[in-house]
PDB file of C-alpha atoms in Angstrom:
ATOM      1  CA  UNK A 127      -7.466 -17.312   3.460  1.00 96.00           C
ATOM      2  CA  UNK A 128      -6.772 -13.602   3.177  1.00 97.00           C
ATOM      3  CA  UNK A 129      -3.539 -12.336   4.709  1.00 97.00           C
ATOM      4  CA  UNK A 130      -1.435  -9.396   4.139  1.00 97.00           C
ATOM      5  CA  UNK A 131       1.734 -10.695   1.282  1.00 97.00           C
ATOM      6  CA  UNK A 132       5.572 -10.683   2.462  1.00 96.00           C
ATOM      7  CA  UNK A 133       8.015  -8.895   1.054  1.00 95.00           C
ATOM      8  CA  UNK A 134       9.519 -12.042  -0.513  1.00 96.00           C
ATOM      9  CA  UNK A 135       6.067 -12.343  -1.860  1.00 96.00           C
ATOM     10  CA  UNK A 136       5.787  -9.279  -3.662  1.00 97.00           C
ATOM     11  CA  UNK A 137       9.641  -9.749  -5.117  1.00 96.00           C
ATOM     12  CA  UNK A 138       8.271 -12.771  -6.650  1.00 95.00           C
ATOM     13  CA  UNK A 139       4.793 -10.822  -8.079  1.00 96.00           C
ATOM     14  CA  UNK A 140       7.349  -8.081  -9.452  1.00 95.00           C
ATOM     15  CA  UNK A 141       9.150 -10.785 -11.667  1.00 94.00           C
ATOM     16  CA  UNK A 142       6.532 -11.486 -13.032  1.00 93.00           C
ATOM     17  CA  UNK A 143       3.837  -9.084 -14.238  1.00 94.00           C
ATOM     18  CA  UNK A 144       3.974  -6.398 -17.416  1.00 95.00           C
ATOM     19  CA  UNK A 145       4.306  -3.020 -17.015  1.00 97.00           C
ATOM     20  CA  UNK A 146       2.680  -1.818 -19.306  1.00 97.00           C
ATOM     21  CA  UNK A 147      -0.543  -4.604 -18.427  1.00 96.00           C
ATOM     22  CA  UNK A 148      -0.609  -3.605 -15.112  1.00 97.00           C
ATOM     23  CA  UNK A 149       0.947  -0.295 -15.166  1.00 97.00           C
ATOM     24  CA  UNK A 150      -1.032   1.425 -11.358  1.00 97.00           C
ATOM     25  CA  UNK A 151      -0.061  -1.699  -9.747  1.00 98.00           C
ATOM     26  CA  UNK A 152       3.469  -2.103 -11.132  1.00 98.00           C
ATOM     27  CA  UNK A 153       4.141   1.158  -9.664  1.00 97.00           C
ATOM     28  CA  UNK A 154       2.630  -0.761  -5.755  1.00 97.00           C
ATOM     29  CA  UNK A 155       5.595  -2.457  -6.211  1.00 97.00           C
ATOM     30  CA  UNK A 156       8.115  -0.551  -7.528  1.00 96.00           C
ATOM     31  CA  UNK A 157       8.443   3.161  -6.502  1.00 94.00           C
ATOM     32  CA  UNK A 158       5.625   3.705  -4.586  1.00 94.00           C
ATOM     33  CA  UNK A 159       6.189   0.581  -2.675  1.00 94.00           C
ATOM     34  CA  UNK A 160       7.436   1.641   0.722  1.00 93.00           C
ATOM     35  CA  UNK A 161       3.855   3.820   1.063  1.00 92.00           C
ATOM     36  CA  UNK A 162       2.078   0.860   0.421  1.00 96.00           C
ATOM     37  CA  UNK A 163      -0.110  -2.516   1.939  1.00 97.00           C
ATOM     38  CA  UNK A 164      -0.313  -5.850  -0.054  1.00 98.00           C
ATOM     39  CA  UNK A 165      -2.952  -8.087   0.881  1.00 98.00           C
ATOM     40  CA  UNK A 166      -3.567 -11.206  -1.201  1.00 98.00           C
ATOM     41  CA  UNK A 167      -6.465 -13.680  -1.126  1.00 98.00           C
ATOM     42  CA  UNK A 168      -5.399 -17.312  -1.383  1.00 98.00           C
ATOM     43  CA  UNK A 169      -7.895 -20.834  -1.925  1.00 96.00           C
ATOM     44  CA  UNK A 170      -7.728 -23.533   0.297  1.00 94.00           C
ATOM     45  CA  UNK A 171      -4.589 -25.065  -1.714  1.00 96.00           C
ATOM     46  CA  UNK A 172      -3.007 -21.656  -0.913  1.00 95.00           C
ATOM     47  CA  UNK A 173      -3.176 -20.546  -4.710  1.00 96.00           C
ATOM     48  CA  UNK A 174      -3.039 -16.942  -4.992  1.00 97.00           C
ATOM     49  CA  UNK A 175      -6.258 -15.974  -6.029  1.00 98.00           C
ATOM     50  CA  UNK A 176      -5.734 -11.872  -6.484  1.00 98.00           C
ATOM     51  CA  UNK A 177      -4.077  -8.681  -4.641  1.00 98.00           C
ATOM     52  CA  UNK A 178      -5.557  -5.532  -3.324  1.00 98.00           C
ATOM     53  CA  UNK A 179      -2.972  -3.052  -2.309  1.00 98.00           C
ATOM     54  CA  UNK A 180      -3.433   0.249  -0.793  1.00 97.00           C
ATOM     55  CA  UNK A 181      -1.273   3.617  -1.017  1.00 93.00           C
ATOM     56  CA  UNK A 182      -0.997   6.257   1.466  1.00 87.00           C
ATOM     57  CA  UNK A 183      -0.237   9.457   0.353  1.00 76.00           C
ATOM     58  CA  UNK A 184      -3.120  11.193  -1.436  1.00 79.00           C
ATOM     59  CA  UNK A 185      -6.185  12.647   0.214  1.00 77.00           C
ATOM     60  CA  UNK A 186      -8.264   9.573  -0.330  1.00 84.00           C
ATOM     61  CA  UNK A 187      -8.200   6.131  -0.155  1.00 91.00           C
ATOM     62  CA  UNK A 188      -6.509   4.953  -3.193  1.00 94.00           C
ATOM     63  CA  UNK A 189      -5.827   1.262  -4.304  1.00 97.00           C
ATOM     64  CA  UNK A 190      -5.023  -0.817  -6.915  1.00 97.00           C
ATOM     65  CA  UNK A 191      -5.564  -4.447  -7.445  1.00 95.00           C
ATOM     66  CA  UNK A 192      -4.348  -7.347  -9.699  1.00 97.00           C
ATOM     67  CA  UNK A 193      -7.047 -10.118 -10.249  1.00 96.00           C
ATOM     68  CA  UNK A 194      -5.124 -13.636 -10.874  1.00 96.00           C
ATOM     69  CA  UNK A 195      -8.539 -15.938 -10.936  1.00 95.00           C
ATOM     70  CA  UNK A 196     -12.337 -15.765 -11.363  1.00 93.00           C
ATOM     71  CA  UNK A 197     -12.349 -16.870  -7.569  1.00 95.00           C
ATOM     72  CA  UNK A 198     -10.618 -13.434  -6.272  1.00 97.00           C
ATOM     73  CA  UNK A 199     -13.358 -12.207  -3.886  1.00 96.00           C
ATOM     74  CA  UNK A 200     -12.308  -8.628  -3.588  1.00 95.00           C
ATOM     75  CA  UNK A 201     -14.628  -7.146  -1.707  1.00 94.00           C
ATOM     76  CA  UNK A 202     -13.735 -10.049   1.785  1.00 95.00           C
ATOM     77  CA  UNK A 203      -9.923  -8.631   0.778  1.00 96.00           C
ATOM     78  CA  UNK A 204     -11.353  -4.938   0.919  1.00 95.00           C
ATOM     79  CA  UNK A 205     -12.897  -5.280   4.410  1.00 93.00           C
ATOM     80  CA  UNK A 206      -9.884  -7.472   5.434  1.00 95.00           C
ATOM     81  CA  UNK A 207      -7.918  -4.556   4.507  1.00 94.00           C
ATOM     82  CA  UNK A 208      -9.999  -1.909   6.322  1.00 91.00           C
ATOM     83  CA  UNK A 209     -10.158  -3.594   9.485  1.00 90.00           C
ATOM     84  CA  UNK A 210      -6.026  -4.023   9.668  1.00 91.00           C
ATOM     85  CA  UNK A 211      -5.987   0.048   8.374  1.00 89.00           C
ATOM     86  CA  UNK A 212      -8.303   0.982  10.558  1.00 86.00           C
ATOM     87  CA  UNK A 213     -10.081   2.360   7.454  1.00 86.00           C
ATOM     88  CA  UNK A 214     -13.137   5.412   7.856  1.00 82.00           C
ATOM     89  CA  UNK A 215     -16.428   3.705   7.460  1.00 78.00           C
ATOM     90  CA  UNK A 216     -17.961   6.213   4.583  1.00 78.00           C
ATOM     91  CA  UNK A 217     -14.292   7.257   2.901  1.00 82.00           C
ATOM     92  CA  UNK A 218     -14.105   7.330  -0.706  1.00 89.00           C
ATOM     93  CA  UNK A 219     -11.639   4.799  -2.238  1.00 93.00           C
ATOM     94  CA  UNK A 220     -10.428   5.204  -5.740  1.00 95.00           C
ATOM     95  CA  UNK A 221      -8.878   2.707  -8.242  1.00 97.00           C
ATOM     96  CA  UNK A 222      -7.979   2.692 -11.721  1.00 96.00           C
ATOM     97  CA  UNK A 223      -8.881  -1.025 -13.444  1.00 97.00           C
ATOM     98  CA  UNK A 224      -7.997  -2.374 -16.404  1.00 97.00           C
ATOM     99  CA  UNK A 225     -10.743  -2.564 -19.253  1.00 97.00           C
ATOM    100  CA  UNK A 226     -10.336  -6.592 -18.992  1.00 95.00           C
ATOM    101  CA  UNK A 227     -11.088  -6.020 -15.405  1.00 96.00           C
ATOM    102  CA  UNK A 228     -14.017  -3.500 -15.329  1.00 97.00           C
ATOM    103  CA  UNK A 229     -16.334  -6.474 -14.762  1.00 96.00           C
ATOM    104  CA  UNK A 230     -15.368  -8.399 -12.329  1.00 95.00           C
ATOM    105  CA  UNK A 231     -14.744  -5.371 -10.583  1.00 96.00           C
ATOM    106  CA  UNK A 232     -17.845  -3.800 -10.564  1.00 96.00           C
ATOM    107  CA  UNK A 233     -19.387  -6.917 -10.119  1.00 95.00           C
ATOM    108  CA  UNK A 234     -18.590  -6.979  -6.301  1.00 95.00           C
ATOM    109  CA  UNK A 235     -17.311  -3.277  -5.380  1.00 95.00           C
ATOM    110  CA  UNK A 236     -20.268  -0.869  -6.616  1.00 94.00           C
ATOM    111  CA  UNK A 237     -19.011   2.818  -8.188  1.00 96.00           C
ATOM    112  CA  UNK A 238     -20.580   6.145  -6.870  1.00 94.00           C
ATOM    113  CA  UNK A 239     -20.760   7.373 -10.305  1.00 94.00           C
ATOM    114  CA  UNK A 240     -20.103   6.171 -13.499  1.00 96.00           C
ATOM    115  CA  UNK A 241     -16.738   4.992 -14.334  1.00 96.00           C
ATOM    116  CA  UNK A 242     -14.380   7.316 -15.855  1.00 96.00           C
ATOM    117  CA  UNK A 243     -12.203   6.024 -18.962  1.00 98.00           C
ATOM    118  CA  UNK A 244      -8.739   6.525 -18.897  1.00 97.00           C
ATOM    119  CA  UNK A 245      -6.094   5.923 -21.794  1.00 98.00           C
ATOM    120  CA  UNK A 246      -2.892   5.047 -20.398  1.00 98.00           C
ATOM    121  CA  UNK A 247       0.155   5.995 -23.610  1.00 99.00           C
ATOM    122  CA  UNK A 248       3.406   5.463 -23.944  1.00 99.00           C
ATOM    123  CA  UNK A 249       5.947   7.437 -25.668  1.00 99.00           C
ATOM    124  CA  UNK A 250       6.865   5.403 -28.775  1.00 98.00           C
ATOM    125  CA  UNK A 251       8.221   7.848 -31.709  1.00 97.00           C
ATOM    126  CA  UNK A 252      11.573   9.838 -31.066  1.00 96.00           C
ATOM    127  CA  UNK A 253      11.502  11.864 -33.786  1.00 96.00           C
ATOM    128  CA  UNK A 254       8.376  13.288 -33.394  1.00 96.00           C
ATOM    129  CA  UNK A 255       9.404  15.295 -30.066  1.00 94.00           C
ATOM    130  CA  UNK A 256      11.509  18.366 -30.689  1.00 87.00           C
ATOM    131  CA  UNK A 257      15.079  17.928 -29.567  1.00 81.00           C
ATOM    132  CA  UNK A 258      15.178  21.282 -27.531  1.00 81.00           C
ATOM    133  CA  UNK A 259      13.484  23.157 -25.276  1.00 76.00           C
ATOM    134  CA  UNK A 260      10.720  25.267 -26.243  1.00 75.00           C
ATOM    135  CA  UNK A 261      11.666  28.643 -25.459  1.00 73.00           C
ATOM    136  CA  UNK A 262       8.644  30.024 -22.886  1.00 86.00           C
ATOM    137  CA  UNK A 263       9.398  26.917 -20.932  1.00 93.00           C
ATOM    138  CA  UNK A 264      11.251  27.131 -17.288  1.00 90.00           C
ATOM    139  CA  UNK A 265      12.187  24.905 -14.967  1.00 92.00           C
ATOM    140  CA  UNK A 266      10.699  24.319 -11.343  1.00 89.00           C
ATOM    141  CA  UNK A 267      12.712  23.433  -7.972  1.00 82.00           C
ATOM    142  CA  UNK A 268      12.006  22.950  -4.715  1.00 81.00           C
ATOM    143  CA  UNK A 269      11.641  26.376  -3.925  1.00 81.00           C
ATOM    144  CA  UNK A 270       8.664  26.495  -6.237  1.00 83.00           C
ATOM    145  CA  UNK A 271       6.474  23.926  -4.138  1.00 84.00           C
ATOM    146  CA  UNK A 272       4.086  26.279  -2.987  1.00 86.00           C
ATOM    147  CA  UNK A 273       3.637  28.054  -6.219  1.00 85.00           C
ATOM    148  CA  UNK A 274       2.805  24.784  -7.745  1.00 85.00           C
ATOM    149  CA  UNK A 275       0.452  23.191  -4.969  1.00 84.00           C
ATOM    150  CA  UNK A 276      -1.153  26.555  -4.920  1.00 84.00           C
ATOM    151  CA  UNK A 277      -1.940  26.753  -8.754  1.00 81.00           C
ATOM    152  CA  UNK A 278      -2.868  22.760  -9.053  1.00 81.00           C
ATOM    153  CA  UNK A 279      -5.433  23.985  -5.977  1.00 81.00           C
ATOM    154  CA  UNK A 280      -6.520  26.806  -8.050  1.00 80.00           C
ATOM    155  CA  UNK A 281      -7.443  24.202 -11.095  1.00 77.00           C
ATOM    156  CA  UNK A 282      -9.203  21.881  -8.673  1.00 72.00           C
ATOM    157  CA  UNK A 283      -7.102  19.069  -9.685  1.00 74.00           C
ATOM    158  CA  UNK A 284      -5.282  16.061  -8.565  1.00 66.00           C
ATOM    159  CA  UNK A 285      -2.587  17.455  -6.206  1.00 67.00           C
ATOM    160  CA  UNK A 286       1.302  16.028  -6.588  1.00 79.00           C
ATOM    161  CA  UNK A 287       2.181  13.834  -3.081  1.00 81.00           C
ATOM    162  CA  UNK A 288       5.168  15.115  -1.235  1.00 81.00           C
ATOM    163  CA  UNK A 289       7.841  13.124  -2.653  1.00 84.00           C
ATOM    164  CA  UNK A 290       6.624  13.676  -6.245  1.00 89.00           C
ATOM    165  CA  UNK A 291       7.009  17.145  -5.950  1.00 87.00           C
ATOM    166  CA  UNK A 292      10.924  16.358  -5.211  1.00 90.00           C
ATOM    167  CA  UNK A 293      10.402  15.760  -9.277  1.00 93.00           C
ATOM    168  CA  UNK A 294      11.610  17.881 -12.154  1.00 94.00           C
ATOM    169  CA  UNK A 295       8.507  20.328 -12.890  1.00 94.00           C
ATOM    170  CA  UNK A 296       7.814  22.853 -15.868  1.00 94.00           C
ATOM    171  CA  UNK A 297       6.145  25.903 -16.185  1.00 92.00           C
ATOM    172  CA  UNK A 298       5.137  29.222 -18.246  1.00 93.00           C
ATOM    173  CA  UNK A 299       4.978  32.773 -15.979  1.00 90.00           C
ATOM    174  CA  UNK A 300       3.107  35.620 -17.533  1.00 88.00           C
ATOM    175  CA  UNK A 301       3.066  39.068 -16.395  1.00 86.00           C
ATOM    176  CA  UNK A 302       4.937  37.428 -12.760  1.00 85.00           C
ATOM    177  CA  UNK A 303       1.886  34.818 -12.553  1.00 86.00           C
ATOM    178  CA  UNK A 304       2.376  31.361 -12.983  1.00 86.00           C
ATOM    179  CA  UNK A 305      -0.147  30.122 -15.954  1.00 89.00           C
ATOM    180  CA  UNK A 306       0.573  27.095 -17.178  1.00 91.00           C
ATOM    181  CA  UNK A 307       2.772  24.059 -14.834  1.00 92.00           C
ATOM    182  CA  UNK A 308       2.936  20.089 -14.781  1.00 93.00           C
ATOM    183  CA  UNK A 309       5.189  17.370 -13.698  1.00 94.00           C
ATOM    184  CA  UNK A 310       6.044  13.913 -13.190  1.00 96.00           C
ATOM    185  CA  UNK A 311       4.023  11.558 -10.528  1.00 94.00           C
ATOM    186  CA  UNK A 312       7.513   9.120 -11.052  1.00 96.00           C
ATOM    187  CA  UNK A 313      10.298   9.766 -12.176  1.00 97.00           C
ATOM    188  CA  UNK A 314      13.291   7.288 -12.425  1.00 97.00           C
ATOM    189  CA  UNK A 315      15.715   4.923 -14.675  1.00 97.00           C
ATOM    190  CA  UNK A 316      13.347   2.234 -14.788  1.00 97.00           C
ATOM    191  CA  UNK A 317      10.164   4.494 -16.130  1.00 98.00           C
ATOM    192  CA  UNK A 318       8.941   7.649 -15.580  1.00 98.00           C
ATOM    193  CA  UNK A 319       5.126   9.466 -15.832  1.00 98.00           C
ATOM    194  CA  UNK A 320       4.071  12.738 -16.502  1.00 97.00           C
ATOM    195  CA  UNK A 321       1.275  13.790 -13.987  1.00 92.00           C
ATOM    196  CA  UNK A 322      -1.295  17.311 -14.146  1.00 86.00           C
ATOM    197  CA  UNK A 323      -0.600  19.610 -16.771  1.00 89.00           C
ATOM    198  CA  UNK A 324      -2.629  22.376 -16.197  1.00 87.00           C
ATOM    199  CA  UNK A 325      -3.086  26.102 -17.732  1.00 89.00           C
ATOM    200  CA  UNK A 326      -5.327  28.788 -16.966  1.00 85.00           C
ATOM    201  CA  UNK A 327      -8.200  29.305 -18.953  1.00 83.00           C
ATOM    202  CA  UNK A 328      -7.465  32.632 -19.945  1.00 84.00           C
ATOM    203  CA  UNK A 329      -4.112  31.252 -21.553  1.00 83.00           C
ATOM    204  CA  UNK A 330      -5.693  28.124 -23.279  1.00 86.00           C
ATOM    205  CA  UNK A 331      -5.240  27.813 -27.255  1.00 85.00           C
ATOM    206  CA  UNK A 332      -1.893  29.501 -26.654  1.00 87.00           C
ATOM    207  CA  UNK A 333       0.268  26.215 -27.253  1.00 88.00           C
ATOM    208  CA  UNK A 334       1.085  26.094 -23.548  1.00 91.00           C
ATOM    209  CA  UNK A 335       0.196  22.317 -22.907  1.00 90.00           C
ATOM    210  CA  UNK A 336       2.158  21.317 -25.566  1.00 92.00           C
ATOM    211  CA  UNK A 337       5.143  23.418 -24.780  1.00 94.00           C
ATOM    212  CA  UNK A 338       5.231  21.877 -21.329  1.00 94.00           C
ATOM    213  CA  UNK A 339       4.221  18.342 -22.131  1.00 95.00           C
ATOM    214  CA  UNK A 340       6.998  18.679 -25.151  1.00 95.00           C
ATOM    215  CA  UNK A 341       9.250  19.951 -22.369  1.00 95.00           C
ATOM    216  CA  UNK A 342       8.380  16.691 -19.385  1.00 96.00           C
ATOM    217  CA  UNK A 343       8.993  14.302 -22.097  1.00 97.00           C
ATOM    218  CA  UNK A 344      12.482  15.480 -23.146  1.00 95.00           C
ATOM    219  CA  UNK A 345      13.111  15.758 -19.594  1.00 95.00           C
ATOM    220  CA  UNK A 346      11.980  12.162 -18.733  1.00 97.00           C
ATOM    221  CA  UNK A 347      13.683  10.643 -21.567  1.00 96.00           C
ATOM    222  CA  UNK A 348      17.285  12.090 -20.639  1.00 95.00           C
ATOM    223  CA  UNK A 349      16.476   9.593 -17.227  1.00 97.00           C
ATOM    224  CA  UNK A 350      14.716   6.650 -19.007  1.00 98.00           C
ATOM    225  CA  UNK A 351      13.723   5.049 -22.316  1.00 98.00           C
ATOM    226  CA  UNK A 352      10.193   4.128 -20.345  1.00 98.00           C
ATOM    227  CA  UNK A 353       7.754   7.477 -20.760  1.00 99.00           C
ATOM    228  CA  UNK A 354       4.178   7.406 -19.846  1.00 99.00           C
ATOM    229  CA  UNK A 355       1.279   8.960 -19.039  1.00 98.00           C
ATOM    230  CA  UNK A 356      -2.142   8.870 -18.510  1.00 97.00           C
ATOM    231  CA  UNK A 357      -4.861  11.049 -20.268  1.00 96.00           C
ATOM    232  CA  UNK A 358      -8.985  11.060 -19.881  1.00 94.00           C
ATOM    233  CA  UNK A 359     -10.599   9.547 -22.683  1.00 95.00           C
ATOM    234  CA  UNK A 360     -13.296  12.287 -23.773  1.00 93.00           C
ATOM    235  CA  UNK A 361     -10.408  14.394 -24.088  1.00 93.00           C
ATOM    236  CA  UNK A 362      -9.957  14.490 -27.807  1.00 95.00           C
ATOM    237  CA  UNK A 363      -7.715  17.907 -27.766  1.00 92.00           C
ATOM    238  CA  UNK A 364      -5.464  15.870 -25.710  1.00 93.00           C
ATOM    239  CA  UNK A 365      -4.738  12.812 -27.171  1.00 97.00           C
ATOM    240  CA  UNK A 366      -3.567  13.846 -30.352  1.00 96.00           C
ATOM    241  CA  UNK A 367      -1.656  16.288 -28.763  1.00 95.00           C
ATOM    242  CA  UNK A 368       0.290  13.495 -27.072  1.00 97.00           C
ATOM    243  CA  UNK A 369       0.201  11.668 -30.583  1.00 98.00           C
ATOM    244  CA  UNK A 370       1.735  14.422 -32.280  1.00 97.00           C
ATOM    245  CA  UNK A 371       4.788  14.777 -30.010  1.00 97.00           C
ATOM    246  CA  UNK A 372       5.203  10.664 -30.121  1.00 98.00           C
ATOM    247  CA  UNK A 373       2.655   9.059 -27.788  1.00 99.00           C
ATOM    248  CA  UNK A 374       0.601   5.886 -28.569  1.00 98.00           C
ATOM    249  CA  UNK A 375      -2.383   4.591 -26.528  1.00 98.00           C
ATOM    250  CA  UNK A 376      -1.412   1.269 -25.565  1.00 98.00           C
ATOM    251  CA  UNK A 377      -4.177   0.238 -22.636  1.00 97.00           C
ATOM    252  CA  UNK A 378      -7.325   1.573 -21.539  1.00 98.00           C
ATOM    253  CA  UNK A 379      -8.570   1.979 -17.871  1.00 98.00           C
ATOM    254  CA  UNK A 380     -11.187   3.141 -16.044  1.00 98.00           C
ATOM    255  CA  UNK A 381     -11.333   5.192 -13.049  1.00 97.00           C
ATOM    256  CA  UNK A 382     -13.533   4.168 -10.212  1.00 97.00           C
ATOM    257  CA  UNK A 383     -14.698   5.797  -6.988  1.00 95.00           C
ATOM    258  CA  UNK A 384     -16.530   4.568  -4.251  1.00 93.00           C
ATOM    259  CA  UNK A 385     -18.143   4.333  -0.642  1.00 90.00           C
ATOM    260  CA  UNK A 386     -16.414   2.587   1.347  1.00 84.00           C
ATOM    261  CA  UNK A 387     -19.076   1.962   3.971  1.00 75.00           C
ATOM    262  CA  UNK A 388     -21.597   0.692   1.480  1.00 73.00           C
ATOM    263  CA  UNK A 389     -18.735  -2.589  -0.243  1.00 69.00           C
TER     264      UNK A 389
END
């Protein structure tokens, strides 16, 4: 039986997954929940089998899942899904999976490309992030929202949703021209994570990124303990960046995309 889960239901789910295991999904039910669809597969002893959930909010179709057995067909849930969503026969989904999951995954949904690795960190060391702010660093508002949806444009990167950019954000002006900007996709007491950092090319190498990432993290850890983020694998400049200011990789993902018409 596939059904969509109750709200009692996902109360229950909450209680008892990790974080930091499932760290997209956590966030299904947590802050992001009131944007989002819960459908659950269940055997014929009504065993919960697995979750698909679906966020709106982003340009494309973007899930997350939580496999509970080898049973979980995911790609019955996925149509399930569509047909209650009234989903667009050739739109892209995307999904970040756990490493432990990449399989199984795969296995019945298949990618467009190849899968994209994803290290997902946590900020761990205290005393390794600088206690003030650095000094080319300011602060973003509201009145900034354009400026900052323009510039993430600009980059070609992943866009902030409209309640994330209600978030604290950081930047670096030169010469009246915003270069360098990130912020937080969440941001409250229970856990917060950074989202794009971006900087123009012609201001790379200057220390920028770590400025503003230094910067988010002090930020985040004046509302909670909790501070994450999420960094592409390949991306060697970046990681020990993060590791120098007090970040350790504790999971890695991998982002998928694919057709929905063809799973």
């Amino acid at each position: 039986m596939i059904r969509l889960l109750t709200p009692n239901e996902l109360d229950l789910i909450k209680k008892s997954i990790n974080r930091d295991q499932h760290f997209l999904y956590y966030s299904y039910l947590t802050v992001r929940k009131q944007n989002t669809v819960h459908v659950g597969h269940f055997s014929d002893q009504n065993e919960l089998l697995g979750i698909l959930a679906s966020f709106k909010g982003l340009p494309f179709l973007a899930f997350s899942f939580l496999p509970l057995q080898s049973a979980f067909c995911l790609q019955s849930t996925l149509k399930f899904m569509g047909s209650q969503l009234n989903f667009p026969k050739h739109g892209m989904g995307s999904i970040i999976v756990n490493e432990a999951d990449l399989d199984m995954f795969t296995s019945q949904i298949t990618p467009i490309e190849t899968p994209r690795k994803i290290l997902l960190m946590k900020h761990v060391d205290q005393e390794a992030l600088p206690k003030h702010t650095p000094l080319n660093v300011t602060p973003f508002g509201p009145a900034h929202h354009n400026l900052i949806e323009s510039k993430m444009t600009e980059m070609n990167t992943l866009a902030f949703t409209k309640d994330e950019l209600d978030y604290p954000f950081c930047g670096i002006m030169e010469e009246n021209q915003l270069v360098a900007v990130g912020g937080f996709h969440i941001y409250c007491e229970d856990y917060a994570e950074l989202g794009n950092i971006v900087t123009d090319i012609s201001y790379r190498k200057r220390g920028y990124g770590r400025s503003i990432s230094t910067e988010l993290t002090r930020v985040g850890k004046l509302m909670t303990p909790n501070v994450y983020l999420n960094v592409i694998d390949n991306n060697d400049v970046a990681v020990r960046l993060y590791q120098s200011i007090g970040y350790q990789i504790i999971r890695s993902q991998y982002m998928i995309n694919f057709d929905m018409g063809k799973n």
